[in-house]
Amino acid sequence: MIKEEDIQNIRRQADIADIISHYIDVQKNGRNYKAVCPFHDDHDPSLSISREKQIYKCFVCGSGGNIFTFVQKYENVSFAEAVYRVAEWIGYPLERQAFEKKEVVDPFVKERRVLDEYTNFLTYELASIEGQRAHSYLLSRQFSKELIDRFQIGYAPEKEASMHFFKAKKFEAEALEKAGLVNAGRVIFSERITIPIHDQNGKITGYTARRLSDEDDRPKYINTANTPLYNKSRLIFNYHRVKSIARKSGYAILCEGAMDVLGLEKAEIHEGLACLGTAMSDEQLNMLEKLRVPIRVWYDQDQAGKKATYHFGKLAMVHGIPFTIVKNEKGKDPDEIFCQYGQEEVRRSVESTIPYVEFLFSYLPDVYNLSNYEEKKQFANEIKDVVLTLSDPIEQRMFFEQLKSITGFDFLPMLTQPATSKRKDRQTKKQTCYIPLLTDGRKKAESYALFSMLHSKQASKRFKEEIGFFKEEKYRSLSLYIYEYYRTKDVMDENELLLLLEDEQLQNELVSLMEIDDSLYSEEAFEDCLWKIKECAISEQIELLNHEISLLLDPLKKVEFAMKKKRLIEARNEIRHRKEG
């Protein structure tokens, strides 16, 4: 382990602009520096480097951090290795052996060797006389040699041939079992086209295998069963290739199966991913989130595919993953569209997308009986909740009007009303106190509250006592680090706090707060933030009560809930009068 004292000394002695200039071209830009960001496909300098605060921030891809995180990310090394390299640049005496890690031994070396060599065997078999039928099938589906080679597509021959190969290689029976190639002495894959499945680091973990004929009564596809290396819930097909491609193109396409991804590849579209099924696990959602690009969902158009699209949308919203739905007018998967209509039609389909709420308008009428009042109300409330997440007020109004025409329920009054001229005058006067941002709601208020906590231990204490928690998950996580920091210290060192954060998203968020001009902090602005958050919290409680009241049948319960709502409205009005007074 590197001593904390050494890390802080290196950070203070190093100059971030000088160190970054060792890797990329850096140009002076007023008090700061600018550069072409190396972490996305940047053409105009969008990376800002602050020598004063010793941080960098890209205002396009959002990447940010300090001197160590830049080296760590640029060179793809550990934090300790990044510290050592910065120490070398500035001539700081740091003994390397103090933190070098012992080499980690992979416990599945044998299984990985089995999978690698079996994959080579399968690709060889595809080019053999025995694999001619499989090869002809691929050619009929317009697979190019380049595509076959790049994805290591192969052919699993008769079971006896695979078993002969295993014996010739002297593979251990246990390794074959753990690799998912043999079960109880029987070969798993035979007379099928094979497509290797890789983990996010590009190592083969198993296979998806297709039968050669649709007249074959065997299952169309079989996948490797769960093994120590292959766990379907932790894998996304083609992720290891797409994770760098998507950052350049700015999006990824999520399909159901590997063949869908290959259909996109035929059309020279390289952003395709497949979840190897329709159910999404938390691990897979986290992997998609790490791509930090919008997802275009292209699932099958059958009822199962639409249901999977619906459930993915709900989960993606919880995880904060931006996404749209491919408007598949042909009703076919990418491979079928390519074979029947050609490359341009696949490209048109990829570019033709609709928002999730538009998909819900077409899907949910098959889920709810709109002739039944209670179900119609559930339908309306479900769409209303999604509409309220939209950031564009024009879109919100459009979809609420559409919802009203279908159900009769009018949610338009819920949209934020224009501010009064009196309120606008007051906001203009307080511009230097950062108050104008508060009109955007709770999120902006929470952002400024977090900014205030970085500047004042007392502000941190007040927020914790009066509010208790942040609604925004990333703010909530970052606040826990701030509370813990102030537990032993009275004054915040933001760069020191940055070193404590391991999550890249939290690092980027903190850097964004550090970018704000320190002079914008004021106790008055922080006070207004607290009241804004309290007002928003009460409004959310009122909205929840409205929903519960709409579902109640008992008139006495309705009266009880209405009284609760009345008290909350009075409390909210008191806050508003205080702010405007």
Coordinates of C-alpha atoms in Angstrom, one line a residue:
M1 CA 0.0 0.0 0.0
I2 CA 1.1 3.5 -0.7
K3 CA 1.2 5.8 2.3
E4 CA -1.5 8.5 2.3
E5 CA 1.2 11.1 3.0
D6 CA 3.0 10.1 -0.2
I7 CA -0.2 10.3 -2.3
Q8 CA -1.0 13.8 -1.0
N9 CA 2.6 15.0 -1.5
I10 CA 2.7 13.7 -5.1
R11 CA -0.7 15.3 -5.8
R12 CA 0.5 18.7 -4.4
Q13 CA 3.8 18.7 -6.2
A14 CA 2.6 17.5 -9.6
D15 CA 1.0 20.0 -12.1
I16 CA -2.0 18.4 -13.9
A17 CA -1.5 20.5 -17.1
D18 CA 2.2 19.3 -17.3
I19 CA 1.4 15.7 -16.7
I20 CA -1.5 15.6 -19.2
S21 CA 0.7 17.3 -21.8
H22 CA 2.9 14.2 -21.7
Y23 CA 0.0 12.2 -23.2
I24 CA -1.9 14.7 -25.4
D25 CA -1.5 18.2 -26.8
V26 CA -2.6 20.8 -24.3
Q27 CA -3.3 24.5 -25.2
K28 CA -3.6 27.6 -22.9
N29 CA -7.1 28.9 -22.7
G30 CA -7.3 31.9 -20.4
R31 CA -6.8 30.9 -16.8
N32 CA -7.2 27.2 -17.8
Y33 CA -6.0 24.8 -20.5
K34 CA -7.9 22.9 -23.1
A35 CA -7.3 19.7 -25.1
V36 CA -9.0 17.2 -27.4
C37 CA -10.6 14.7 -25.0
P38 CA -9.0 11.2 -25.4
F39 CA -12.0 9.4 -23.8
H40 CA -14.4 9.9 -26.7
D41 CA -14.4 10.7 -30.4
D42 CA -13.6 14.4 -29.9
H43 CA -12.7 16.7 -32.8
D44 CA -13.0 20.1 -31.1
P45 CA -11.1 20.6 -27.8
S46 CA -13.8 19.8 -25.1
L47 CA -11.5 18.8 -22.3
S48 CA -10.9 21.6 -19.8
I49 CA -7.9 21.5 -17.4
S50 CA -7.8 23.7 -14.3
R51 CA -4.3 24.2 -13.0
E52 CA -5.7 26.1 -10.0
K53 CA -8.0 23.3 -8.9
Q54 CA -5.8 20.5 -10.3
I55 CA -8.8 18.8 -12.1
Y56 CA -9.9 18.0 -15.7
K57 CA -13.4 17.9 -17.1
C58 CA -14.8 17.0 -20.5
F59 CA -18.0 18.8 -21.2
V60 CA -19.1 16.4 -23.9
C61 CA -18.6 12.9 -22.5
G62 CA -18.6 14.0 -18.8
S63 CA -15.3 12.4 -17.9
G64 CA -13.5 14.2 -15.1
G65 CA -11.1 13.7 -12.3
N66 CA -7.6 14.6 -11.0
I67 CA -4.1 13.9 -12.1
F68 CA -4.2 10.2 -10.9
T69 CA -7.6 9.4 -12.5
F70 CA -6.5 10.8 -15.8
V71 CA -3.3 8.6 -15.9
Q72 CA -5.3 5.6 -14.6
K73 CA -8.0 5.9 -17.3
Y74 CA -5.7 6.9 -20.2
E75 CA -3.2 4.0 -19.6
N76 CA -5.8 1.6 -18.2
V77 CA -3.8 0.9 -15.1
S78 CA -4.6 0.5 -11.4
F79 CA -4.7 3.6 -9.1
A80 CA -1.5 2.6 -7.5
E81 CA 0.3 2.2 -10.8
A82 CA -1.0 5.7 -11.8
V83 CA 0.4 7.2 -8.6
Y84 CA 3.8 5.6 -9.3
R85 CA 3.9 6.9 -12.9
V86 CA 3.1 10.5 -11.8
A87 CA 5.8 10.1 -9.1
E88 CA 8.3 9.1 -11.8
W89 CA 7.3 12.2 -14.0
I90 CA 8.0 14.6 -11.1
G91 CA 11.0 12.8 -9.6
Y92 CA 9.3 11.9 -6.3
P93 CA 11.1 9.1 -4.5
L94 CA 8.5 6.2 -4.2
E95 CA 9.6 2.6 -3.9
R96 CA 7.7 0.5 -6.4
Q97 CA 7.8 -2.6 -4.4
A98 CA 5.8 -0.9 -1.7
F99 CA 2.6 -1.4 -3.7
E100 CA 3.1 -3.9 -6.5
K101 CA 0.5 -6.6 -6.4
K102 CA 1.2 -10.2 -6.4
E103 CA 0.3 -11.9 -9.7
V104 CA -3.2 -13.2 -9.5
V105 CA -3.4 -16.8 -10.6
D106 CA -6.5 -17.6 -12.8
P107 CA -8.2 -20.6 -11.2
F108 CA -9.7 -21.5 -14.6
V109 CA -6.6 -21.7 -16.8
K110 CA -7.4 -25.2 -17.9
E111 CA -11.0 -24.4 -18.8
R112 CA -10.0 -21.3 -20.8
R113 CA -7.4 -23.3 -22.7
V114 CA -10.0 -26.0 -23.5
L115 CA -12.4 -23.3 -24.8
D116 CA -9.8 -21.5 -26.9
E117 CA -8.6 -24.7 -28.6
Y118 CA -12.1 -26.0 -29.1
T119 CA -13.0 -22.8 -30.8
N120 CA -10.1 -23.2 -33.2
F121 CA -11.2 -26.8 -33.8
L122 CA -14.8 -25.6 -34.6
T123 CA -13.6 -23.0 -37.1
Y124 CA -11.4 -25.6 -38.8
E125 CA -14.4 -27.9 -39.0
L126 CA -16.5 -25.3 -40.7
A127 CA -14.0 -25.1 -43.5
S128 CA -13.7 -28.9 -43.8
I129 CA -15.7 -31.3 -46.0
E130 CA -17.9 -32.3 -42.9
G131 CA -18.7 -28.6 -42.4
Q132 CA -19.7 -27.9 -46.0
R133 CA -23.4 -28.0 -45.3
A134 CA -23.0 -25.5 -42.4
H135 CA -20.8 -23.3 -44.6
S136 CA -23.3 -23.3 -47.4
Y137 CA -26.1 -22.3 -45.0
L138 CA -24.0 -19.3 -43.8
L139 CA -23.3 -18.3 -47.4
S140 CA -27.0 -18.5 -48.2
R141 CA -27.6 -16.1 -45.3
Q142 CA -25.1 -13.7 -46.9
F143 CA -22.3 -14.2 -44.2
S144 CA -19.0 -12.9 -45.6
K145 CA -15.7 -14.7 -44.9
E146 CA -14.5 -11.6 -43.0
L147 CA -17.6 -11.7 -40.7
I148 CA -17.2 -15.5 -40.1
D149 CA -13.6 -15.1 -39.2
R150 CA -14.0 -12.0 -37.0
F151 CA -16.7 -13.7 -34.9
Q152 CA -15.0 -17.0 -34.9
I153 CA -18.1 -18.8 -36.2
G154 CA -17.6 -22.5 -36.4
Y155 CA -19.3 -25.9 -36.9
A156 CA -19.6 -28.6 -34.2
P157 CA -19.4 -31.9 -36.0
E158 CA -20.8 -35.2 -34.8
K159 CA -20.2 -36.0 -31.2
E160 CA -17.6 -38.7 -31.9
A161 CA -15.4 -36.2 -33.8
S162 CA -15.4 -33.8 -30.9
M163 CA -14.7 -36.6 -28.4
H164 CA -11.8 -37.7 -30.6
F165 CA -10.4 -34.2 -30.5
F166 CA -10.7 -34.0 -26.7
K167 CA -8.8 -37.2 -26.3
A168 CA -6.1 -36.3 -28.8
K169 CA -5.6 -33.0 -26.8
K170 CA -5.6 -35.0 -23.6
F171 CA -8.1 -32.6 -22.0
E172 CA -9.1 -33.6 -18.4
A173 CA -12.7 -34.7 -18.0
E174 CA -13.2 -32.2 -15.1
A175 CA -12.0 -29.3 -17.3
L176 CA -14.3 -30.3 -20.1
E177 CA -17.2 -30.4 -17.7
K178 CA -16.4 -27.1 -16.1
A179 CA -16.0 -25.5 -19.6
G180 CA -19.6 -26.7 -20.4
L181 CA -18.5 -28.9 -23.4
V182 CA -19.4 -32.3 -21.8
N183 CA -22.1 -33.4 -19.4
A184 CA -22.0 -36.8 -17.8
G185 CA -19.5 -37.9 -20.5
R186 CA -21.7 -36.7 -23.4
V187 CA -20.7 -34.0 -25.8
I188 CA -23.0 -31.0 -25.7
F189 CA -22.7 -29.5 -29.2
S190 CA -23.1 -31.5 -32.4
E191 CA -24.1 -30.8 -35.9
R192 CA -24.7 -27.1 -35.2
I193 CA -23.2 -23.7 -36.2
T194 CA -21.4 -22.3 -33.2
I195 CA -20.9 -18.7 -32.2
P196 CA -18.5 -18.1 -29.2
I197 CA -19.7 -15.9 -26.3
H198 CA -17.1 -13.7 -24.7
D199 CA -16.9 -11.9 -21.4
Q200 CA -16.5 -8.1 -21.2
N201 CA -12.7 -8.6 -21.4
G202 CA -12.9 -10.6 -24.6
K203 CA -12.3 -14.1 -23.2
I204 CA -14.4 -17.0 -24.5
T205 CA -16.8 -18.3 -21.9
G206 CA -19.2 -20.5 -23.9
Y207 CA -21.3 -20.8 -27.1
T208 CA -24.6 -20.3 -28.6
A209 CA -25.3 -22.9 -31.3
R210 CA -27.9 -23.0 -34.1
R211 CA -29.3 -26.1 -35.8
L212 CA -28.7 -26.3 -39.5
S213 CA -32.3 -26.8 -40.6
D214 CA -35.6 -25.4 -39.5
E215 CA -37.1 -28.8 -40.2
D216 CA -34.9 -30.3 -37.5
D217 CA -37.1 -31.1 -34.5
R218 CA -34.3 -30.2 -32.0
P219 CA -34.3 -26.7 -30.3
K220 CA -33.4 -24.0 -32.8
Y221 CA -30.7 -22.6 -30.4
I222 CA -28.9 -24.1 -27.4
N223 CA -26.5 -22.2 -25.2
T224 CA -23.7 -23.3 -22.8
A225 CA -25.3 -24.2 -19.5
N226 CA -24.2 -22.3 -16.4
T227 CA -20.5 -22.9 -15.6
P228 CA -17.9 -21.2 -13.5
L229 CA -17.1 -19.1 -16.6
Y230 CA -20.5 -18.9 -18.3
N231 CA -23.3 -17.2 -16.4
K232 CA -25.9 -15.8 -18.8
S233 CA -27.0 -13.1 -16.4
R234 CA -23.5 -11.6 -16.3
L235 CA -22.8 -11.7 -20.0
I236 CA -23.8 -9.6 -23.0
F237 CA -22.9 -10.9 -26.4
N238 CA -20.4 -8.6 -28.3
Y239 CA -20.0 -6.3 -25.3
H240 CA -16.2 -6.5 -25.4
R241 CA -16.2 -5.1 -29.0
V242 CA -19.0 -2.6 -28.6
K243 CA -17.8 -0.9 -25.4
S244 CA -15.2 1.1 -27.3
I245 CA -17.2 1.4 -30.6
A246 CA -20.3 2.8 -28.8
R247 CA -18.4 5.7 -27.3
K248 CA -17.4 6.9 -30.7
S249 CA -20.8 6.4 -32.4
G250 CA -22.7 7.6 -29.4
Y251 CA -25.2 4.7 -29.1
A252 CA -25.6 1.0 -28.8
I253 CA -28.3 -1.4 -30.1
L254 CA -29.7 -4.0 -27.8
C255 CA -31.1 -7.2 -29.5
E256 CA -32.3 -10.5 -28.2
G257 CA -29.9 -13.0 -29.8
A258 CA -26.4 -13.3 -31.3
M259 CA -27.8 -13.8 -34.8
D260 CA -29.6 -10.4 -34.5
V261 CA -26.2 -8.8 -33.8
L262 CA -24.7 -10.6 -36.8
G263 CA -27.5 -9.3 -39.0
L264 CA -26.5 -5.8 -38.0
E265 CA -22.9 -6.6 -38.7
K266 CA -23.8 -7.7 -42.2
A267 CA -25.1 -4.1 -42.7
E268 CA -21.8 -2.7 -41.4
I269 CA -23.5 -1.7 -38.1
H270 CA -21.1 -2.6 -35.4
E271 CA -23.0 -1.3 -32.3
G272 CA -25.1 -4.4 -31.8
L273 CA -25.4 -6.2 -28.4
A274 CA -27.5 -9.2 -27.4
C275 CA -28.6 -10.1 -23.9
L276 CA -28.9 -13.9 -24.9
G277 CA -32.6 -13.9 -23.9
T278 CA -35.2 -11.3 -23.0
A279 CA -34.8 -11.1 -19.2
M280 CA -32.3 -8.5 -18.0
S281 CA -30.3 -8.9 -14.8
D282 CA -28.9 -6.1 -12.6
E283 CA -25.4 -7.1 -13.7
Q284 CA -26.4 -6.7 -17.4
L285 CA -28.1 -3.4 -16.7
N286 CA -24.9 -2.2 -14.9
M287 CA -22.9 -3.1 -17.9
L288 CA -25.2 -1.1 -20.2
E289 CA -25.0 1.8 -17.8
K290 CA -21.2 1.8 -17.9
L291 CA -21.3 2.3 -21.7
R292 CA -22.7 5.8 -21.0
V293 CA -24.5 6.0 -24.3
P294 CA -28.2 5.8 -25.2
I295 CA -29.5 2.3 -26.0
R296 CA -31.7 1.6 -29.0
V297 CA -33.8 -1.5 -28.2
W298 CA -34.5 -3.8 -31.1
Y299 CA -36.4 -6.8 -29.7
D300 CA -38.6 -9.2 -31.6
Q301 CA -42.1 -7.9 -32.6
D302 CA -43.9 -11.0 -31.2
Q303 CA -45.8 -10.7 -27.8
A304 CA -42.8 -12.0 -25.9
G305 CA -40.5 -9.4 -27.5
K306 CA -42.9 -6.6 -26.8
K307 CA -43.3 -7.7 -23.2
A308 CA -39.5 -7.8 -22.8
T309 CA -39.2 -4.3 -24.3
Y310 CA -41.8 -3.1 -21.7
H311 CA -39.9 -4.7 -18.8
F312 CA -36.5 -3.5 -20.1
G313 CA -37.9 0.1 -20.2
K314 CA -39.0 0.0 -16.6
L315 CA -35.7 -1.3 -15.4
A316 CA -33.7 1.1 -17.6
M317 CA -35.5 4.0 -16.1
V318 CA -34.7 2.9 -12.6
H319 CA -31.0 2.6 -13.6
G320 CA -31.0 5.9 -15.4
I321 CA -30.1 4.4 -18.8
P322 CA -31.3 6.6 -21.7
F323 CA -33.0 4.5 -24.4
T324 CA -35.4 4.6 -27.3
I325 CA -37.3 1.8 -29.1
V326 CA -36.6 0.8 -32.7
K327 CA -39.8 1.3 -34.7
N328 CA -39.6 -1.9 -36.6
E329 CA -42.2 -1.5 -39.3
K330 CA -41.1 -4.7 -41.1
G331 CA -41.8 -6.7 -38.0
K332 CA -38.6 -8.8 -38.6
D333 CA -35.3 -9.2 -36.9
P334 CA -32.1 -7.5 -38.4
D335 CA -30.9 -10.7 -40.1
E336 CA -34.2 -11.3 -41.8
I337 CA -34.4 -7.6 -42.9
F338 CA -30.9 -7.7 -44.3
C339 CA -31.5 -10.9 -46.3
Q340 CA -34.9 -9.8 -47.7
Y341 CA -34.5 -6.1 -48.1
G342 CA -30.7 -5.3 -47.9
Q343 CA -28.3 -3.1 -46.0
E344 CA -30.1 0.2 -46.4
E345 CA -33.4 -1.1 -44.9
V346 CA -31.5 -2.3 -41.8
R347 CA -29.9 1.1 -41.5
R348 CA -33.3 2.8 -41.9
S349 CA -34.7 0.6 -39.1
V350 CA -31.9 1.5 -36.8
E351 CA -32.4 5.2 -37.3
S352 CA -36.2 5.0 -36.9
T353 CA -36.8 5.1 -33.2
I354 CA -39.6 6.2 -30.9
P355 CA -39.6 7.2 -27.2
Y356 CA -40.6 4.7 -24.6
V357 CA -43.9 6.5 -23.8
E358 CA -44.9 6.2 -27.5
F359 CA -44.3 2.5 -27.3
L360 CA -46.5 2.3 -24.2
F361 CA -49.4 3.9 -26.0
S362 CA -49.3 1.0 -28.5
Y363 CA -48.4 -1.8 -26.0
L364 CA -50.4 -1.1 -22.9
P365 CA -53.9 -1.3 -24.5
D366 CA -53.2 -5.0 -24.9
V367 CA -52.4 -5.2 -21.2
Y368 CA -55.2 -3.2 -19.8
N369 CA -58.9 -3.4 -20.6
L370 CA -59.7 0.2 -21.4
S371 CA -63.4 -0.5 -21.2
N372 CA -63.0 -1.1 -17.5
Y373 CA -62.8 2.1 -15.5
E374 CA -60.2 0.9 -12.9
E375 CA -57.9 -0.6 -15.5
K376 CA -58.2 2.5 -17.7
K377 CA -57.2 4.5 -14.7
Q378 CA -54.2 2.2 -14.1
F379 CA -53.3 2.6 -17.8
A380 CA -53.5 6.4 -17.5
N381 CA -51.4 6.6 -14.3
E382 CA -48.7 4.3 -15.7
I383 CA -48.3 6.5 -18.8
K384 CA -48.5 9.7 -16.7
D385 CA -45.6 8.6 -14.5
V386 CA -43.4 8.1 -17.6
V387 CA -44.5 11.4 -19.2
L388 CA -43.5 13.2 -16.0
T389 CA -39.9 11.9 -16.4
L390 CA -39.6 13.7 -19.8
S391 CA -37.5 16.8 -19.7
D392 CA -39.2 18.5 -22.7
P393 CA -42.4 20.4 -21.6
I394 CA -43.6 20.4 -25.2
E395 CA -43.4 16.5 -25.3
Q396 CA -45.1 16.3 -21.9
R397 CA -48.0 18.4 -23.1
M398 CA -48.3 16.5 -26.3
F399 CA -48.5 13.1 -24.6
F400 CA -50.8 14.3 -21.9
E401 CA -53.2 15.6 -24.6
Q402 CA -53.0 12.2 -26.3
L403 CA -53.6 10.4 -23.0
K404 CA -56.7 12.7 -22.4
S405 CA -58.1 11.9 -25.8
I406 CA -57.9 8.1 -25.1
T407 CA -58.9 8.0 -21.4
G408 CA -60.5 11.3 -20.6
F409 CA -58.1 11.8 -17.7
D410 CA -56.6 15.3 -17.8
F411 CA -53.1 15.5 -16.3
L412 CA -52.2 18.8 -18.0
P413 CA -52.7 20.9 -14.8
M414 CA -49.8 18.9 -13.3
L415 CA -47.3 20.6 -15.6
T416 CA -45.3 23.4 -14.1
Q417 CA -47.1 26.7 -14.4
P418 CA -45.1 29.8 -15.7
A419 CA -43.5 31.8 -13.0
T420 CA -45.1 35.2 -12.1
S421 CA -43.3 38.4 -13.1
K422 CA -42.8 39.1 -9.4
R423 CA -40.9 35.8 -9.0
K424 CA -38.8 36.5 -12.1
D425 CA -37.8 39.9 -10.8
R426 CA -36.7 38.4 -7.5
Q427 CA -34.7 35.7 -9.3
T428 CA -32.9 38.3 -11.5
K429 CA -31.8 40.2 -8.4
K430 CA -30.3 37.1 -6.9
Q431 CA -28.5 35.8 -9.9
T432 CA -25.1 36.0 -8.2
C433 CA -26.5 33.6 -5.5
Y434 CA -27.1 30.8 -8.1
I435 CA -30.8 31.0 -7.3
P436 CA -32.1 30.9 -10.9
L437 CA -31.2 27.2 -11.2
L438 CA -33.6 26.4 -8.4
T439 CA -36.6 27.1 -10.7
D440 CA -35.7 23.8 -12.4
G441 CA -36.9 21.9 -9.4
R442 CA -35.5 19.5 -6.8
K443 CA -32.6 18.2 -8.8
K444 CA -31.1 21.6 -9.2
A445 CA -31.7 22.5 -5.6
E446 CA -30.0 19.2 -4.5
S447 CA -27.1 20.0 -6.7
Y448 CA -26.5 23.4 -5.1
A449 CA -27.0 21.9 -1.6
L450 CA -24.3 19.4 -2.4
F451 CA -22.1 22.2 -3.7
S452 CA -22.8 24.1 -0.4
M453 CA -21.8 21.0 1.7
L454 CA -18.4 21.0 0.0
H455 CA -17.9 24.5 1.2
S456 CA -19.3 24.3 4.7
K457 CA -19.4 21.6 7.4
Q458 CA -22.3 23.5 9.0
A459 CA -24.2 23.3 5.7
S460 CA -23.6 19.5 5.7
K461 CA -24.8 19.2 9.2
R462 CA -28.0 21.3 8.5
F463 CA -28.9 19.2 5.4
K464 CA -28.5 16.0 7.2
E465 CA -30.7 17.2 10.1
E466 CA -33.4 19.0 8.2
I467 CA -33.7 17.0 5.0
G468 CA -32.0 13.7 5.8
F469 CA -31.4 12.3 2.3
F470 CA -31.0 13.2 -1.4
K471 CA -33.5 12.0 -3.9
E472 CA -30.9 11.7 -6.6
E473 CA -29.0 8.4 -6.1
K474 CA -25.6 9.8 -7.2
Y475 CA -26.0 12.8 -4.9
R476 CA -27.0 10.5 -2.0
S477 CA -23.9 8.4 -2.5
L478 CA -21.6 11.4 -2.7
S479 CA -23.1 12.9 0.4
L480 CA -22.2 9.8 2.4
Y481 CA -18.5 10.4 1.5
I482 CA -18.9 14.1 2.6
Y483 CA -20.5 13.2 5.9
E484 CA -17.7 10.7 6.6
Y485 CA -15.0 13.2 5.6
Y486 CA -16.4 15.8 8.0
R487 CA -16.5 13.2 10.8
T488 CA -12.8 13.7 11.3
K489 CA -12.1 17.1 9.6
D490 CA -13.6 20.6 9.8
V491 CA -12.5 21.9 6.4
M492 CA -13.1 20.2 3.1
D493 CA -10.2 19.4 0.7
E494 CA -12.1 18.5 -2.5
N495 CA -9.0 16.9 -4.1
E496 CA -8.5 14.8 -1.0
L497 CA -12.2 13.7 -1.2
L498 CA -11.8 12.9 -4.9
L499 CA -9.1 10.3 -4.0
L500 CA -11.5 8.5 -1.7
L501 CA -14.0 7.9 -4.6
E502 CA -13.7 4.7 -6.5
D503 CA -16.8 5.0 -8.6
E504 CA -16.1 6.9 -11.9
Q505 CA -19.6 8.4 -12.0
L506 CA -19.2 9.9 -8.5
Q507 CA -15.7 11.2 -9.5
N508 CA -17.3 12.9 -12.5
E509 CA -20.1 14.4 -10.4
L510 CA -17.6 15.7 -7.8
V511 CA -15.5 17.3 -10.5
S512 CA -18.6 19.0 -11.9
L513 CA -19.3 20.5 -8.5
M514 CA -15.6 21.6 -8.2
E515 CA -15.9 23.4 -11.6
I516 CA -18.5 25.8 -10.1
D517 CA -17.1 29.2 -9.1
D518 CA -16.5 29.2 -5.3
S519 CA -17.9 32.7 -5.1
L520 CA -21.4 31.4 -6.0
Y521 CA -21.7 29.9 -2.5
S522 CA -23.8 31.8 -0.1
E523 CA -25.7 30.9 3.1
E524 CA -28.8 32.7 1.7
A525 CA -28.8 30.6 -1.5
F526 CA -28.3 27.4 0.6
E527 CA -31.2 28.4 2.8
D528 CA -33.4 28.8 -0.3
C529 CA -32.3 25.4 -1.5
L530 CA -33.4 23.7 1.8
W531 CA -36.9 25.3 1.4
K532 CA -37.1 24.4 -2.3
I533 CA -36.3 20.7 -1.4
K534 CA -38.9 20.7 1.4
E535 CA -41.5 22.2 -1.0
C536 CA -40.7 19.5 -3.6
A537 CA -40.9 16.7 -1.0
I538 CA -44.4 17.9 0.1
S539 CA -45.5 18.2 -3.5
E540 CA -44.4 14.6 -4.1
Q541 CA -46.4 13.5 -1.0
I542 CA -49.5 15.3 -2.3
E543 CA -49.1 13.6 -5.7
L544 CA -48.9 10.2 -4.0
L545 CA -52.0 11.0 -2.0
N546 CA -53.8 12.0 -5.2
H547 CA -53.0 8.6 -6.6
E548 CA -54.1 6.8 -3.5
I549 CA -57.3 8.8 -3.3
S550 CA -58.1 7.9 -6.9
L551 CA -57.9 4.2 -6.1
L552 CA -60.0 4.4 -2.9
L553 CA -63.7 3.2 -2.8
D554 CA -64.4 3.8 0.9
P555 CA -65.8 7.3 1.3
L556 CA -64.6 7.6 4.9
K557 CA -61.1 6.8 3.8
K558 CA -61.3 9.3 1.0
V559 CA -62.3 12.0 3.5
E560 CA -59.4 11.0 5.8
F561 CA -56.9 11.1 2.9
A562 CA -58.4 14.4 1.7
M563 CA -57.7 16.0 5.1
K564 CA -54.1 14.8 5.0
K565 CA -53.8 16.3 1.6
K566 CA -55.3 19.6 2.8
R567 CA -52.7 19.8 5.6
L568 CA -49.9 19.2 3.2
I569 CA -51.1 21.9 0.8
E570 CA -51.3 24.3 3.7
A571 CA -47.7 23.4 4.7
R572 CA -46.6 23.9 1.1
N573 CA -48.3 27.2 0.8
E574 CA -46.6 28.4 3.9
I575 CA -43.2 27.6 2.3
R576 CA -44.2 29.4 -0.9
H577 CA -45.3 32.5 1.0
R578 CA -42.1 32.5 3.0
K579 CA -40.0 32.4 -0.2
E580 CA -42.0 35.1 -2.0
G581 CA -42.3 37.4 1.1

